[in-house]
PDB file of C-alpha atoms in Angstrom:
ATOM      1  CA  MET N   1      16.107  -2.454   0.386  1.00 96.00           C
ATOM      2  CA  THR N   2      13.580  -4.060   2.682  1.00 97.00           C
ATOM      3  CA  LEU N   3      10.090  -2.792   3.364  1.00 97.00           C
ATOM      4  CA  TYR N   4      11.139  -1.666   6.841  1.00 97.00           C
ATOM      5  CA  GLU N   5      14.237   0.151   5.591  1.00 98.00           C
ATOM      6  CA  PHE N   6      12.093   2.067   3.119  1.00 98.00           C
ATOM      7  CA  LEU N   7       9.480   2.949   5.728  1.00 98.00           C
ATOM      8  CA  GLU N   8      12.183   4.131   8.108  1.00 98.00           C
ATOM      9  CA  THR N   9      13.559   6.428   5.404  1.00 97.00           C
ATOM     10  CA  VAL N  10      10.120   7.943   4.834  1.00 98.00           C
ATOM     11  CA  HIS N  11       9.591   8.539   8.560  1.00 98.00           C
ATOM     12  CA  LEU N  12      12.989  10.206   8.948  1.00 97.00           C
ATOM     13  CA  ALA N  13      12.966  12.317   5.773  1.00 97.00           C
ATOM     14  CA  TYR N  14       9.287  13.243   5.521  1.00 97.00           C
ATOM     15  CA  ARG N  15       8.708  13.746   9.274  1.00 97.00           C
ATOM     16  CA  PRO N  16       4.963  13.050   9.319  1.00 98.00           C
ATOM     17  CA  ARG N  17       2.851  14.790  11.932  1.00 97.00           C
ATOM     18  CA  SER N  18       0.455  11.825  11.966  1.00 98.00           C
ATOM     19  CA  TYR N  19       0.812   8.177  11.001  1.00 98.00           C
ATOM     20  CA  LEU N  20      -1.918   5.610  10.365  1.00 98.00           C
ATOM     21  CA  GLU N  21      -1.074   1.929  10.112  1.00 98.00           C
ATOM     22  CA  ILE N  22      -3.635  -0.610   8.940  1.00 98.00           C
ATOM     23  CA  GLY N  23      -2.456  -4.086   9.934  1.00 97.00           C
ATOM     24  CA  ILE N  24      -0.239  -4.030  13.021  1.00 96.00           C
ATOM     25  CA  ASN N  25       0.747  -7.691  13.429  1.00 93.00           C
ATOM     26  CA  GLU N  26       3.718  -7.712  15.843  1.00 95.00           C
ATOM     27  CA  GLY N  27       4.344  -3.970  15.646  1.00 96.00           C
ATOM     28  CA  ARG N  28       7.634  -3.974  13.742  1.00 96.00           C
ATOM     29  CA  SER N  29       6.589  -1.136  11.425  1.00 97.00           C
ATOM     30  CA  LEU N  30       4.886   0.692  14.303  1.00 97.00           C
ATOM     31  CA  SER N  31       8.254   0.761  16.066  1.00 97.00           C
ATOM     32  CA  LEU N  32       9.549   3.124  13.352  1.00 98.00           C
ATOM     33  CA  SER N  33       7.095   5.899  14.194  1.00 98.00           C
ATOM     34  CA  ARG N  34       8.013   8.897  16.361  1.00 97.00           C
ATOM     35  CA  THR N  35       4.840  10.880  15.808  1.00 98.00           C
ATOM     36  CA  ARG N  36       1.186  10.688  16.813  1.00 98.00           C
ATOM     37  CA  THR N  37       0.078   7.271  15.578  1.00 98.00           C
ATOM     38  CA  ILE N  38      -3.042   5.153  15.157  1.00 98.00           C
ATOM     39  CA  GLY N  39      -2.702   1.410  14.604  1.00 98.00           C
ATOM     40  CA  VAL N  40      -5.720  -0.576  13.402  1.00 98.00           C
ATOM     41  CA  ASP N  41      -5.963  -4.366  13.512  1.00 97.00           C
ATOM     42  CA  PRO N  42      -8.680  -6.787  14.714  1.00 96.00           C
ATOM     43  CA  ASP N  43      -6.110  -9.329  15.913  1.00 94.00           C
ATOM     44  CA  PHE N  44      -2.627  -8.112  16.803  1.00 93.00           C
ATOM     45  CA  GLY N  45       0.138  -9.080  19.200  1.00 93.00           C
ATOM     46  CA  ILE N  46       2.707  -6.309  19.603  1.00 95.00           C
ATOM     47  CA  THR N  47       6.131  -7.625  20.572  1.00 96.00           C
ATOM     48  CA  TRP N  48       8.279  -4.739  19.299  1.00 97.00           C
ATOM     49  CA  GLU N  49       9.109  -1.756  21.485  1.00 96.00           C
ATOM     50  CA  VAL N  50       7.044   1.273  20.434  1.00 96.00           C
ATOM     51  CA  ALA N  51       8.164   4.862  21.085  1.00 96.00           C
ATOM     52  CA  CYS N  52       5.347   7.061  19.812  1.00 97.00           C
ATOM     53  CA  ASP N  53       2.068   8.594  20.990  1.00 97.00           C
ATOM     54  CA  LEU N  54       0.022   5.543  20.031  1.00 97.00           C
ATOM     55  CA  GLN N  55      -3.673   4.751  19.896  1.00 98.00           C
ATOM     56  CA  VAL N  56      -4.350   1.099  19.112  1.00 97.00           C
ATOM     57  CA  VAL N  57      -7.757   0.210  17.690  1.00 98.00           C
ATOM     58  CA  LYS N  58      -8.813  -3.431  17.801  1.00 97.00           C
ATOM     59  CA  ALA N  59     -11.178  -3.424  14.839  1.00 97.00           C
ATOM     60  CA  THR N  60     -11.336  -4.057  11.140  1.00 97.00           C
ATOM     61  CA  SER N  61     -10.406  -1.068   9.010  1.00 97.00           C
ATOM     62  CA  ASP N  62     -13.968  -0.848   7.659  1.00 97.00           C
ATOM     63  CA  ASP N  63     -15.347  -0.620  11.201  1.00 98.00           C
ATOM     64  CA  PHE N  64     -12.654   1.871  12.176  1.00 98.00           C
ATOM     65  CA  PHE N  65     -13.451   4.261   9.334  1.00 98.00           C
ATOM     66  CA  ALA N  66     -17.181   3.925  10.017  1.00 97.00           C
ATOM     67  CA  ARG N  67     -16.710   5.603  13.429  1.00 96.00           C
ATOM     68  CA  PRO N  68     -17.956   9.187  13.780  1.00 94.00           C
ATOM     69  CA  GLU N  69     -14.447  10.625  14.274  1.00 95.00           C
ATOM     70  CA  PRO N  70     -11.916   7.871  13.568  1.00 97.00           C
ATOM     71  CA  LEU N  71      -8.949  10.254  13.472  1.00 98.00           C
ATOM     72  CA  ALA N  72      -9.708  12.266  16.610  1.00 97.00           C
ATOM     73  CA  HIS N  73      -6.283  11.244  17.942  1.00 97.00           C
ATOM     74  CA  PHE N  74      -4.647  13.371  15.225  1.00 97.00           C
ATOM     75  CA  PRO N  75      -4.408  17.152  15.781  1.00 86.00           C
ATOM     76  CA  ASP N  76      -6.262  18.153  12.608  1.00 92.00           C
ATOM     77  CA  GLY N  77      -7.994  14.833  11.923  1.00 94.00           C
ATOM     78  CA  ARG N  78      -5.820  14.268   8.850  1.00 96.00           C
ATOM     79  CA  ILE N  79      -3.304  11.610   7.829  1.00 98.00           C
ATOM     80  CA  ASP N  80       0.214  12.603   6.781  1.00 98.00           C
ATOM     81  CA  LEU N  81       1.562   9.069   6.303  1.00 98.00           C
ATOM     82  CA  ALA N  82      -0.366   5.816   5.947  1.00 98.00           C
ATOM     83  CA  PHE N  83       0.928   2.281   5.691  1.00 98.00           C
ATOM     84  CA  VAL N  84      -1.710  -0.158   4.417  1.00 98.00           C
ATOM     85  CA  ASP N  85      -1.008  -3.794   5.227  1.00 97.00           C
ATOM     86  CA  GLY N  86      -4.397  -5.151   6.234  1.00 95.00           C
ATOM     87  CA  LEU N  87      -6.362  -8.074   4.814  1.00 93.00           C
ATOM     88  CA  HIS N  88      -4.515  -9.090   1.637  1.00 94.00           C
ATOM     89  CA  LEU N  89      -7.546  -9.051  -0.649  1.00 97.00           C
ATOM     90  CA  PHE N  90      -7.837  -6.503  -3.430  1.00 98.00           C
ATOM     91  CA  GLU N  91     -11.270  -5.064  -2.647  1.00 98.00           C
ATOM     92  CA  TYR N  92     -10.432  -4.503   1.035  1.00 98.00           C
ATOM     93  CA  THR N  93      -7.156  -2.798   0.142  1.00 98.00           C
ATOM     94  CA  LEU N  94      -8.936  -0.598  -2.386  1.00 98.00           C
ATOM     95  CA  ARG N  95     -11.430   0.462   0.300  1.00 98.00           C
ATOM     96  CA  ASP N  96      -8.587   1.178   2.701  1.00 98.00           C
ATOM     97  CA  PHE N  97      -6.966   3.439   0.113  1.00 98.00           C
ATOM     98  CA  MET N  98     -10.242   5.241  -0.578  1.00 98.00           C
ATOM     99  CA  ASN N  99     -10.831   5.839   3.136  1.00 98.00           C
ATOM    100  CA  VAL N 100      -7.281   7.067   3.693  1.00 98.00           C
ATOM    101  CA  GLU N 101      -7.378   9.470   0.741  1.00 98.00           C
ATOM    102  CA  ARG N 102     -10.592  11.100   1.976  1.00 97.00           C
ATOM    103  CA  ARG N 103      -8.798  12.016   5.195  1.00 97.00           C
ATOM    104  CA  ALA N 104      -5.454  13.109   3.771  1.00 97.00           C
ATOM    105  CA  HIS N 105      -3.768  16.150   2.218  1.00 97.00           C
ATOM    106  CA  TRP N 106      -2.341  16.300  -1.293  1.00 98.00           C
ATOM    107  CA  THR N 107       1.080  16.245   0.379  1.00 98.00           C
ATOM    108  CA  SER N 108       0.287  13.021   2.263  1.00 98.00           C
ATOM    109  CA  VAL N 109       2.068   9.748   1.545  1.00 98.00           C
ATOM    110  CA  VAL N 110       0.459   6.325   1.178  1.00 98.00           C
ATOM    111  CA  VAL N 111       2.503   3.104   1.162  1.00 98.00           C
ATOM    112  CA  VAL N 112       0.688  -0.164   0.354  1.00 98.00           C
ATOM    113  CA  ASP N 113       2.423  -3.461   1.035  1.00 98.00           C
ATOM    114  CA  ASP N 114       2.487  -6.703  -1.004  1.00 97.00           C
ATOM    115  CA  VAL N 115       1.955  -5.441  -4.569  1.00 98.00           C
ATOM    116  CA  LEU N 116       4.743  -7.553  -6.147  1.00 97.00           C
ATOM    117  CA  PRO N 117       4.024 -11.242  -5.506  1.00 96.00           C
ATOM    118  CA  ARG N 118       6.911 -13.594  -6.228  1.00 92.00           C
ATOM    119  CA  ASN N 119       4.719 -16.155  -7.971  1.00 92.00           C
ATOM    120  CA  VAL N 120       1.159 -16.952  -8.982  1.00 93.00           C
ATOM    121  CA  ALA N 121       0.714 -19.531  -6.233  1.00 92.00           C
ATOM    122  CA  ARG N 122       1.159 -16.928  -3.490  1.00 93.00           C
ATOM    123  CA  ALA N 123      -1.043 -14.343  -5.226  1.00 96.00           C
ATOM    124  CA  ARG N 124      -4.148 -16.407  -4.605  1.00 95.00           C
ATOM    125  CA  ARG N 125      -7.182 -15.125  -2.707  1.00 95.00           C
ATOM    126  CA  ASN N 126      -7.561 -18.345  -0.735  1.00 93.00           C
ATOM    127  CA  ARG N 127      -4.748 -18.110   1.797  1.00 89.00           C
ATOM    128  CA  GLY N 128      -4.890 -21.738   2.878  1.00 87.00           C
ATOM    129  CA  SER N 129      -1.819 -22.603   4.945  1.00 84.00           C
ATOM    130  CA  LEU N 130       0.464 -19.938   3.466  1.00 84.00           C
ATOM    131  CA  THR N 131       2.531 -17.883   5.917  1.00 83.00           C
ATOM    132  CA  GLY N 132       3.874 -15.361   3.401  1.00 86.00           C
ATOM    133  CA  TRP N 133       0.673 -14.339   1.606  1.00 91.00           C
ATOM    134  CA  PRO N 134       0.545 -11.197  -0.571  1.00 95.00           C
ATOM    135  CA  GLY N 135      -2.866 -12.171  -1.933  1.00 96.00           C
ATOM    136  CA  ASP N 136      -4.236 -10.274  -4.929  1.00 97.00           C
ATOM    137  CA  VAL N 137      -3.251  -6.795  -3.703  1.00 98.00           C
ATOM    138  CA  PHE N 138      -1.143  -6.452  -6.882  1.00 98.00           C
ATOM    139  CA  LYS N 139      -4.323  -5.445  -8.761  1.00 98.00           C
ATOM    140  CA  LEU N 140      -4.418  -2.098  -6.949  1.00 98.00           C
ATOM    141  CA  THR N 141      -1.567  -0.755  -9.086  1.00 98.00           C
ATOM    142  CA  GLU N 142      -3.466  -1.318 -12.335  1.00 98.00           C
ATOM    143  CA  VAL N 143      -6.738   0.057 -10.955  1.00 98.00           C
ATOM    144  CA  LEU N 144      -5.218   3.279  -9.615  1.00 98.00           C
ATOM    145  CA  THR N 145      -3.228   3.785 -12.813  1.00 98.00           C
ATOM    146  CA  ARG N 146      -6.354   3.233 -14.898  1.00 98.00           C
ATOM    147  CA  TYR N 147      -8.914   5.190 -12.886  1.00 98.00           C
ATOM    148  CA  ARG N 148      -6.735   7.836 -11.246  1.00 98.00           C
ATOM    149  CA  PRO N 149      -4.140   9.160 -13.703  1.00 97.00           C
ATOM    150  CA  ASP N 150      -3.972  12.290 -11.540  1.00 97.00           C
ATOM    151  CA  LEU N 151      -2.075  10.273  -8.905  1.00 98.00           C
ATOM    152  CA  LEU N 152       1.544   9.161  -8.978  1.00 98.00           C
ATOM    153  CA  VAL N 153       1.383   5.379  -8.617  1.00 98.00           C
ATOM    154  CA  LEU N 154       4.844   3.854  -8.229  1.00 98.00           C
ATOM    155  CA  PRO N 155       5.565   0.186  -7.405  1.00 98.00           C
ATOM    156  CA  LEU N 156       8.875  -0.186  -5.555  1.00 98.00           C
ATOM    157  CA  ASP N 157      10.854  -3.430  -5.469  1.00 98.00           C
ATOM    158  CA  THR N 158      11.320  -3.697  -1.713  1.00 97.00           C
ATOM    159  CA  GLU N 159      11.929  -7.072  -0.103  1.00 96.00           C
ATOM    160  CA  PRO N 160      10.080  -9.306   0.196  1.00 94.00           C
ATOM    161  CA  THR N 161       6.960  -8.500  -1.894  1.00 96.00           C
ATOM    162  CA  GLY N 162       7.174  -4.861  -2.930  1.00 97.00           C
ATOM    163  CA  VAL N 163       5.264  -1.741  -1.932  1.00 98.00           C
ATOM    164  CA  LEU N 164       3.147   0.748  -3.836  1.00 98.00           C
ATOM    165  CA  LEU N 165       3.950   4.402  -3.241  1.00 98.00           C
ATOM    166  CA  VAL N 166       1.003   6.709  -3.972  1.00 98.00           C
ATOM    167  CA  LEU N 167       1.436  10.486  -4.018  1.00 98.00           C
ATOM    168  CA  GLY N 168      -0.595  13.514  -5.094  1.00 98.00           C
ATOM    169  CA  LEU N 169      -3.752  12.547  -3.231  1.00 98.00           C
ATOM    170  CA  ASP N 170      -7.016  14.373  -3.858  1.00 97.00           C
ATOM    171  CA  PRO N 171      -9.426  14.038  -0.914  1.00 97.00           C
ATOM    172  CA  GLN N 172     -12.215  15.530  -3.036  1.00 96.00           C
ATOM    173  CA  SER N 173     -12.031  12.875  -5.743  1.00 97.00           C
ATOM    174  CA  GLY N 174     -15.075  10.617  -5.975  1.00 97.00           C
ATOM    175  CA  VAL N 175     -13.919   8.544  -8.954  1.00 98.00           C
ATOM    176  CA  LEU N 176     -13.121   5.356  -7.047  1.00 98.00           C
ATOM    177  CA  ARG N 177     -16.303   5.542  -4.968  1.00 97.00           C
ATOM    178  CA  GLU N 178     -18.402   6.052  -8.103  1.00 98.00           C
ATOM    179  CA  HIS N 179     -16.811   3.094  -9.897  1.00 98.00           C
ATOM    180  CA  TYR N 180     -16.200   0.795  -6.925  1.00 98.00           C
ATOM    181  CA  ASP N 181     -18.855  -1.802  -7.792  1.00 98.00           C
ATOM    182  CA  GLU N 182     -17.776  -2.137 -11.412  1.00 98.00           C
ATOM    183  CA  ILE N 183     -14.112  -2.318 -10.388  1.00 98.00           C
ATOM    184  CA  VAL N 184     -14.825  -5.142  -7.948  1.00 98.00           C
ATOM    185  CA  ALA N 185     -16.972  -6.958 -10.520  1.00 98.00           C
ATOM    186  CA  GLU N 186     -14.064  -6.884 -12.990  1.00 98.00           C
ATOM    187  CA  TYR N 187     -11.093  -7.502 -10.725  1.00 98.00           C
ATOM    188  CA  VAL N 188     -12.374  -9.962  -8.122  1.00 98.00           C
ATOM    189  CA  TYR N 189     -12.555 -13.500  -9.519  1.00 97.00           C
ATOM    190  CA  PRO N 190     -11.760 -17.039  -8.326  1.00 96.00           C
ATOM    191  CA  ASP N 191      -8.241 -18.436  -8.169  1.00 95.00           C
ATOM    192  CA  PRO N 192      -5.897 -18.751  -9.950  1.00 94.00           C
ATOM    193  CA  GLN N 193      -5.181 -15.056 -10.260  1.00 96.00           C
ATOM    194  CA  ARG N 194      -3.929 -13.622 -13.544  1.00 95.00           C
ATOM    195  CA  VAL N 195      -0.665 -12.045 -12.424  1.00 96.00           C
ATOM    196  CA  PRO N 196       1.015 -10.228 -15.338  1.00 95.00           C
ATOM    197  CA  GLU N 197       4.473 -11.568 -16.107  1.00 95.00           C
ATOM    198  CA  ALA N 198       5.744  -7.973 -16.046  1.00 95.00           C
ATOM    199  CA  VAL N 199       4.733  -7.811 -12.381  1.00 96.00           C
ATOM    200  CA  LEU N 200       6.435 -11.114 -11.558  1.00 95.00           C
ATOM    201  CA  ARG N 201       9.563  -9.961 -13.379  1.00 95.00           C
ATOM    202  CA  ARG N 202       9.474  -6.571 -11.582  1.00 95.00           C
ATOM    203  CA  GLU N 203       9.453  -4.808 -14.970  1.00 95.00           C
ATOM    204  CA  THR N 204       6.817  -2.399 -13.666  1.00 92.00           C
ATOM    205  CA  ALA N 205       8.754  -1.524 -10.503  1.00 98.00           C
ATOM    206  CA  SER N 206      11.340   1.067  -9.537  1.00 98.00           C
ATOM    207  CA  ASP N 207      14.418   0.679  -7.365  1.00 98.00           C
ATOM    208  CA  PRO N 208      13.321   1.828  -3.878  1.00 98.00           C
ATOM    209  CA  THR N 209      16.748   3.303  -3.092  1.00 97.00           C
ATOM    210  CA  SER N 210      16.348   5.801  -5.937  1.00 97.00           C
ATOM    211  CA  ILE N 211      13.233   7.209  -4.240  1.00 97.00           C
ATOM    212  CA  ALA N 212      14.426   6.815  -0.660  1.00 95.00           C
ATOM    213  CA  ASP N 213      17.496   8.929  -1.413  1.00 91.00           C
ATOM    214  CA  SER N 214      15.691  11.567  -3.491  1.00 91.00           C
ATOM    215  CA  GLY N 215      14.636  15.072  -2.503  1.00 93.00           C
ATOM    216  CA  VAL N 216      10.925  14.317  -2.840  1.00 95.00           C
ATOM    217  CA  TRP N 217      10.431  14.014   0.920  1.00 97.00           C
ATOM    218  CA  ALA N 218      11.830  17.483   1.576  1.00 95.00           C
ATOM    219  CA  ARG N 219       9.659  18.895  -1.239  1.00 95.00           C
ATOM    220  CA  LEU N 220       6.531  17.332   0.208  1.00 96.00           C
ATOM    221  CA  ARG N 221       7.389  18.420   3.738  1.00 96.00           C
ATOM    222  CA  GLU N 222       8.056  22.007   2.652  1.00 96.00           C
ATOM    223  CA  ALA N 223       4.819  22.157   0.644  1.00 96.00           C
ATOM    224  CA  ARG N 224       2.883  20.781   3.622  1.00 96.00           C
ATOM    225  CA  GLU N 225       4.422  23.215   6.080  1.00 95.00           C
ATOM    226  CA  ALA N 226       3.828  26.146   3.731  1.00 96.00           C
ATOM    227  CA  GLY N 227       0.173  25.193   3.277  1.00 95.00           C
ATOM    228  CA  MET N 228       0.695  25.055  -0.486  1.00 96.00           C
ATOM    229  CA  ASP N 229      -2.357  23.989  -2.495  1.00 95.00           C
ATOM    230  CA  ARG N 230      -2.295  20.998  -4.838  1.00 95.00           C
ATOM    231  CA  GLN N 231      -2.647  23.041  -8.004  1.00 93.00           C
ATOM    232  CA  THR N 232       0.433  25.061  -7.113  1.00 95.00           C
ATOM    233  CA  GLY N 233       2.746  22.355  -5.831  1.00 95.00           C
ATOM    234  CA  TRP N 234       1.846  18.954  -7.201  1.00 96.00           C
ATOM    235  CA  GLU N 235       3.391  18.992 -10.685  1.00 94.00           C
ATOM    236  CA  ALA N 236       6.822  19.988  -9.361  1.00 93.00           C
ATOM    237  CA  VAL N 237       6.712  17.095  -6.897  1.00 95.00           C
ATOM    238  CA  ARG N 238       5.572  14.663  -9.592  1.00 95.00           C
ATOM    239  CA  ARG N 239       8.408  15.691 -11.898  1.00 94.00           C
ATOM    240  CA  SER N 240      10.993  15.283  -9.139  1.00 94.00           C
ATOM    241  CA  VAL N 241       9.824  11.728  -8.382  1.00 96.00           C
ATOM    242  CA  GLU N 242       9.698  10.710 -12.025  1.00 94.00           C
ATOM    243  CA  ALA N 243      13.195  12.114 -12.578  1.00 95.00           C
ATOM    244  CA  ALA N 244      14.593  10.247  -9.561  1.00 96.00           C
ATOM    245  CA  ALA N 245      12.998   6.847 -10.169  1.00 97.00           C
ATOM    246  CA  ARG N 246      15.298   4.186 -11.600  1.00 97.00           C
ATOM    247  CA  PRO N 247      13.997   0.843 -12.891  1.00 97.00           C
ATOM    248  CA  ALA N 248      14.347  -2.139 -10.592  1.00 97.00           C
ATOM    249  CA  ALA N 249      16.566  -5.008 -11.641  1.00 94.00           C
ATOM    250  CA  PRO N 250      14.388  -7.500 -13.565  1.00 90.00           C
ATOM    251  CA  ARG N 251      13.957 -10.996 -12.177  1.00 89.00           C
ATOM    252  CA  GLU N 252      14.011 -14.248 -14.084  1.00 89.00           C
ATOM    253  CA  LEU N 253      10.885 -16.359 -14.261  1.00 85.00           C
ATOM    254  CA  THR N 254      10.816 -20.110 -13.864  1.00 84.00           C
ATOM    255  CA  PRO N 255       7.883 -22.417 -14.607  1.00 83.00           C
ATOM    256  CA  ALA N 256       7.280 -22.615 -10.851  1.00 79.00           C
ATOM    257  CA  ASN N 257       6.618 -18.857 -10.697  1.00 84.00           C
ATOM    258  CA  LEU N 258       3.708 -19.264 -13.103  1.00 84.00           C
ATOM    259  CA  ARG N 259       2.013 -22.293 -11.542  1.00 81.00           C
ATOM    260  CA  PRO N 260      -1.371 -21.872  -9.869  1.00 76.00           C
ATOM    261  CA  PHE N 261      -1.501 -22.938  -6.255  1.00 66.00           C
ATOM    262  CA  TRP N 262      -2.979 -26.387  -6.821  1.00 59.00           C
ATOM    263  CA  ALA N 263      -0.228 -27.216  -9.352  1.00 60.00           C
ATOM    264  CA  ALA N 264       2.398 -26.003  -6.873  1.00 54.00           C
ATOM    265  CA  SER N 265       0.822 -28.138  -4.139  1.00 52.00           C
ATOM    266  CA  ALA N 266       0.753 -31.197  -6.374  1.00 48.00           C
ATOM    267  CA  SER N 267       4.396 -30.783  -7.373  1.00 47.00           C
ATOM    268  CA  ALA N 268       5.331 -30.652  -3.699  1.00 45.00           C
ATOM    269  CA  GLY N 269       3.727 -34.049  -3.135  1.00 44.00           C
ATOM    270  CA  SER N 270       0.418 -32.948  -1.595  1.00 40.00           C
ATOM    271  CA  PRO N 271      -2.958 -33.511  -3.243  1.00 37.00           C
ATOM    272  CA  PRO N 272      -4.096 -30.732  -5.583  1.00 38.00           C
ATOM    273  CA  LEU N 273      -6.690 -28.337  -4.225  1.00 36.00           C
ATOM    274  CA  PRO N 274      -9.934 -28.022  -6.197  1.00 34.00           C
ATOM    275  CA  ARG N 275     -10.681 -24.958  -8.291  1.00 28.00           C
TER     276      ARG N 275
END
């Protein structure tokens, strides 16, 4: 299942009342929305046909969230569905998640792109000349699992580089804000990045079709429409997702998957890049 096939399933089954997209690019994922939508990107070029009530904001996500009322385009100023695909650096993605959660419901859905890099060379922070560049976004899975066990944090093996599904949001939580500096100090370091082999093998991921075809979207939608509080509804939703999730098919590793980017460059015949 591709990223776009998964997103389309969420749009159709969950029926969000509001959709925020961070990182528009050419607008392919925006084209899936049929609800009130905000797209944020400092440098975009939409070529896909869009059929939603759209507000496009040409700004970085940090600048967007710093506005007095960034979500005024949404009826209640809250996000039902967010797709985070902005700058592919861990600390920026973490901030995007924190800002989204503060403006969401517990029934809201967050999908973060690029959490399953195919190899170490492409997981680097220095993009260089790479076109497909997941960066070090993969670290978000470990951080949310470690600091926010109250959330459901589920990597899904979508093509090409996986997504992270996050459910059970708590807009009142201040844990990530309180620990942000220490998290960044621990997880942001120079290349090469230490990508766990379990991540490269997809051992930590679930099959996206098992979640796409589950009843979780109807459960979330019904809880949202009923105005159910988190304490009442969250555990039932969590159990339904955990019961539905099937492990992704593991992938074989080759020595090339584990090479840092300068080793990969050298093997391709170009001079190695300095550390």
